[in-house]
PDB file of C-alpha atoms in Angstrom:
ATOM      1  CA  MET M1105       0.000   0.000   0.000  1.00 90.00           C
ATOM      2  CA  ILE M1106       1.230   3.489  -0.845  1.00 93.00           C
ATOM      3  CA  ILE M1107       0.654   6.206   1.762  1.00 92.00           C
ATOM      4  CA  TYR M1108       0.607   9.750   0.356  1.00 91.00           C
ATOM      5  CA  ARG M1109       2.112  12.281   2.760  1.00 92.00           C
ATOM      6  CA  ASP M1110       2.211  16.050   2.812  1.00 90.00           C
ATOM      7  CA  LEU M1111       5.605  17.204   1.520  1.00 87.00           C
ATOM      8  CA  ILE M1112       5.929  19.890   4.214  1.00 90.00           C
ATOM      9  CA  SER M1113       4.383  18.414   7.381  1.00 90.00           C
ATOM     10  CA  HIS M1114       4.816  14.723   6.450  1.00 92.00           C
ATOM     11  CA  ASP M1115       1.281  14.054   7.730  1.00 89.00           C
ATOM     12  CA  GLU M1116      -0.581  11.121   6.173  1.00 88.00           C
ATOM     13  CA  MET M1117      -3.102  12.413   3.660  1.00 89.00           C
ATOM     14  CA  PHE M1118      -4.538   9.300   1.968  1.00 90.00           C
ATOM     15  CA  SER M1119      -3.521   5.944   0.516  1.00 91.00           C
ATOM     16  CA  ASP M1120      -3.751   4.180  -2.815  1.00 92.00           C
ATOM     17  CA  ILE M1121      -6.872   2.260  -1.779  1.00 90.00           C
ATOM     18  CA  TYR M1122      -8.881   5.229  -3.088  1.00 92.00           C
ATOM     19  CA  LYS M1123      -9.499   6.253  -6.683  1.00 94.00           C
ATOM     20  CA  ILE M1124      -6.922   9.002  -7.402  1.00 94.00           C
ATOM     21  CA  GLN M1125      -6.739  11.250 -10.454  1.00 93.00           C
ATOM     22  CA  GLU M1126      -4.572  14.214 -11.361  1.00 88.00           C
ATOM     23  CA  ILE M1127      -6.332  17.543 -11.858  1.00 84.00           C
ATOM     24  CA  ALA M1128      -5.238  21.083 -12.714  1.00 78.00           C
ATOM     25  CA  GLY M1129      -2.681  19.861 -15.220  1.00 73.00           C
ATOM     26  CA  GLY M1130      -1.106  17.424 -12.754  1.00 75.00           C
ATOM     27  CA  LEU M1131      -0.654  20.078 -10.066  1.00 77.00           C
ATOM     28  CA  CYS M1132      -3.144  18.462  -7.665  1.00 82.00           C
ATOM     29  CA  LEU M1133      -4.556  15.049  -6.907  1.00 87.00           C
ATOM     30  CA  GLU M1134      -8.275  14.460  -6.508  1.00 90.00           C
ATOM     31  CA  VAL M1135      -9.146  11.542  -4.254  1.00 91.00           C
ATOM     32  CA  GLU M1136     -12.550   9.866  -4.330  1.00 92.00           C
ATOM     33  CA  GLY M1137     -13.926   8.594  -1.052  1.00 88.00           C
ATOM     34  CA  LYS M1138     -17.386   7.666   0.144  1.00 92.00           C
ATOM     35  CA  MET M1139     -19.619   8.510   3.070  1.00 92.00           C
ATOM     36  CA  VAL M1140     -19.736   5.740   5.659  1.00 89.00           C
ATOM     37  CA  SER M1141     -21.245   5.084   9.090  1.00 89.00           C
ATOM     38  CA  ARG M1142     -19.238   3.191  11.688  1.00 84.00           C
ATOM     39  CA  THR M1143     -20.019   1.896  15.136  1.00 84.00           C
ATOM     40  CA  GLU M1144     -17.378   2.830  17.695  1.00 78.00           C
ATOM     41  CA  GLY M1145     -16.981   1.702  21.280  1.00 75.00           C
ATOM     42  CA  ASN M1146     -18.807  -1.579  20.792  1.00 70.00           C
ATOM     43  CA  VAL M1147     -16.590  -4.169  22.479  1.00 66.00           C
ATOM     44  CA  ASP M1148     -17.667  -7.798  22.484  1.00 63.00           C
ATOM     45  CA  ASP M1149     -17.690  -8.955  26.128  1.00 62.00           C
ATOM     46  CA  SER M1150     -16.188 -12.301  25.119  1.00 60.00           C
ATOM     47  CA  LEU M1151     -13.017 -10.451  24.082  1.00 58.00           C
ATOM     48  CA  ILE M1152     -12.481  -9.259  27.652  1.00 63.00           C
ATOM     49  CA  GLY M1153     -13.405 -12.492  29.416  1.00 61.00           C
ATOM     50  CA  GLY M1154     -17.130 -11.934  29.770  1.00 57.00           C
ATOM     51  CA  ASN M1155     -19.713 -14.686  29.464  1.00 59.00           C
ATOM     52  CA  ALA M1156     -23.186 -13.259  28.860  1.00 59.00           C
ATOM     53  CA  SER M1157     -24.966 -16.544  29.606  1.00 60.00           C
ATOM     54  CA  ALA M1158     -23.316 -16.862  33.035  1.00 55.00           C
ATOM     55  CA  GLU M1159     -23.452 -13.192  34.038  1.00 54.00           C
ATOM     56  CA  GLY M1160     -26.808 -12.085  32.718  1.00 55.00           C
ATOM     57  CA  THR M1161     -27.421  -8.913  30.726  1.00 55.00           C
ATOM     58  CA  GLU M1162     -27.797  -6.315  33.491  1.00 56.00           C
ATOM     59  CA  GLY M1163     -24.252  -4.853  33.326  1.00 54.00           C
ATOM     60  CA  LYS M1164     -23.760  -3.971  29.680  1.00 57.00           C
ATOM     61  CA  GLY M1165     -20.372  -2.319  30.368  1.00 56.00           C
ATOM     62  CA  THR M1166     -19.691  -0.725  26.981  1.00 61.00           C
ATOM     63  CA  GLU M1167     -21.716   1.741  24.971  1.00 75.00           C
ATOM     64  CA  SER M1168     -21.461   2.152  21.244  1.00 78.00           C
ATOM     65  CA  THR M1169     -21.884   5.258  19.133  1.00 85.00           C
ATOM     66  CA  VAL M1170     -22.402   5.624  15.409  1.00 85.00           C
ATOM     67  CA  VAL M1171     -20.031   8.008  13.643  1.00 84.00           C
ATOM     68  CA  ALA M1172     -20.669   9.105  10.053  1.00 88.00           C
ATOM     69  CA  GLY M1173     -18.238  10.774   7.680  1.00 86.00           C
ATOM     70  CA  ALA M1174     -15.984  10.374   4.665  1.00 87.00           C
ATOM     71  CA  ASP M1175     -14.026   7.118   4.826  1.00 88.00           C
ATOM     72  CA  MET M1176     -10.762   8.814   3.839  1.00 86.00           C
ATOM     73  CA  VAL M1177     -11.140  11.413   6.607  1.00 87.00           C
ATOM     74  CA  MET M1178     -11.947   8.786   9.224  1.00 87.00           C
ATOM     75  CA  ASN M1179      -9.265   6.288   8.131  1.00 85.00           C
ATOM     76  CA  HIS M1180      -6.444   8.842   8.151  1.00 84.00           C
ATOM     77  CA  HIS M1181      -7.714  10.941  11.099  1.00 85.00           C
ATOM     78  CA  LEU M1182      -7.824  14.139   9.027  1.00 86.00           C
ATOM     79  CA  GLN M1183      -8.949  17.341  10.731  1.00 86.00           C
ATOM     80  CA  GLU M1184     -11.311  19.883   9.187  1.00 84.00           C
ATOM     81  CA  THR M1185     -10.019  23.415   8.772  1.00 86.00           C
ATOM     82  CA  SER M1186     -11.948  26.617   8.281  1.00 88.00           C
ATOM     83  CA  PHE M1187     -10.544  29.549   6.368  1.00 88.00           C
ATOM     84  CA  THR M1188     -11.903  32.846   5.207  1.00 91.00           C
ATOM     85  CA  GLU M1189     -11.137  33.469   1.550  1.00 90.00           C
ATOM     86  CA  GLU M1190      -8.348  35.908   2.462  1.00 92.00           C
ATOM     87  CA  ALA M1191      -6.815  33.565   5.038  1.00 93.00           C
ATOM     88  CA  TYR M1192      -6.895  30.679   2.548  1.00 88.00           C
ATOM     89  CA  LYS M1193      -5.160  32.755  -0.141  1.00 87.00           C
ATOM     90  CA  LYS M1194      -2.414  33.729   2.305  1.00 91.00           C
ATOM     91  CA  TYR M1195      -2.040  30.153   3.544  1.00 89.00           C
ATOM     92  CA  ILE M1196      -1.887  28.626   0.065  1.00 84.00           C
ATOM     93  CA  LYS M1197       0.605  31.268  -1.119  1.00 86.00           C
ATOM     94  CA  ASP M1198       2.950  30.484   1.791  1.00 90.00           C
ATOM     95  CA  TYR M1199       2.390  26.751   1.330  1.00 87.00           C
ATOM     96  CA  MET M1200       3.243  26.919  -2.380  1.00 83.00           C
ATOM     97  CA  LYS M1201       6.438  28.836  -1.561  1.00 86.00           C
ATOM     98  CA  SER M1202       7.388  26.059   0.849  1.00 89.00           C
ATOM     99  CA  ILE M1203       6.669  23.427  -1.812  1.00 85.00           C
ATOM    100  CA  LYS M1204       8.807  25.343  -4.324  1.00 82.00           C
ATOM    101  CA  GLY M1205      11.631  25.411  -1.772  1.00 85.00           C
ATOM    102  CA  LYS M1206      11.384  21.635  -1.306  1.00 84.00           C
ATOM    103  CA  LEU M1207      11.496  21.130  -5.086  1.00 79.00           C
ATOM    104  CA  LYS M1208      14.668  23.231  -5.559  1.00 78.00           C
ATOM    105  CA  ASN M1209      16.733  20.040  -5.539  1.00 75.00           C
ATOM    106  CA  LYS M1210      14.546  18.600  -8.307  1.00 75.00           C
ATOM    107  CA  ASP M1211      14.900  21.127 -11.129  1.00 72.00           C
ATOM    108  CA  GLN M1212      12.862  19.036 -13.572  1.00 76.00           C
ATOM    109  CA  LYS M1213       9.811  19.454 -11.292  1.00 73.00           C
ATOM    110  CA  VAL M1214      10.116  23.151 -10.366  1.00 74.00           C
ATOM    111  CA  LYS M1215       9.271  24.630 -13.773  1.00 76.00           C
ATOM    112  CA  PRO M1216       6.125  22.528 -14.379  1.00 76.00           C
ATOM    113  CA  PHE M1217       5.021  23.192 -10.789  1.00 74.00           C
ATOM    114  CA  MET M1218       5.426  26.966 -11.105  1.00 75.00           C
ATOM    115  CA  THR M1219       3.722  27.012 -14.514  1.00 76.00           C
ATOM    116  CA  GLY M1220       0.843  24.985 -13.090  1.00 75.00           C
ATOM    117  CA  CYS M1221       0.516  27.329 -10.107  1.00 74.00           C
ATOM    118  CA  ARG M1222       0.254  30.377 -12.347  1.00 72.00           C
ATOM    119  CA  THR M1223      -2.150  28.708 -14.779  1.00 70.00           C
ATOM    120  CA  ASN M1224      -4.427  27.238 -12.105  1.00 66.00           C
ATOM    121  CA  GLN M1225      -4.082  29.914  -9.445  1.00 62.00           C
ATOM    122  CA  PRO M1226      -7.811  30.269  -8.734  1.00 58.00           C
ATOM    123  CA  HIS M1227      -8.217  26.476  -8.578  1.00 55.00           C
ATOM    124  CA  PRO M1228      -8.581  25.443  -4.916  1.00 53.00           C
ATOM    125  CA  CYS M1229      -6.390  22.330  -5.196  1.00 51.00           C
TER     126      CYS M1229
END
């Protein structure tokens, strides 16, 4: 399995189990996930030495909750951010400068990256 990481923070972003396609002339990757519901906190008593037939059902012990969301977000523990338009523009400008700095050692990638940034600037990759 291939894990895609952020070039700057090295945080896990997604893996190759999802459908991935290049967009914005190869500048960005679009990852297709799906909405799922999962039950969390539901522990089978037999896993912790319980025997329901011998103990009865009065002390249920664990409670379960249903959590819904995008599978990619839940699998990789991604956190939602909220930006105003101005804050996003500033963030993405600084982020792209950092990416350019990381690509300095790879000259064959810098020019296409910079061209793509200028061409697709309004695209919210």
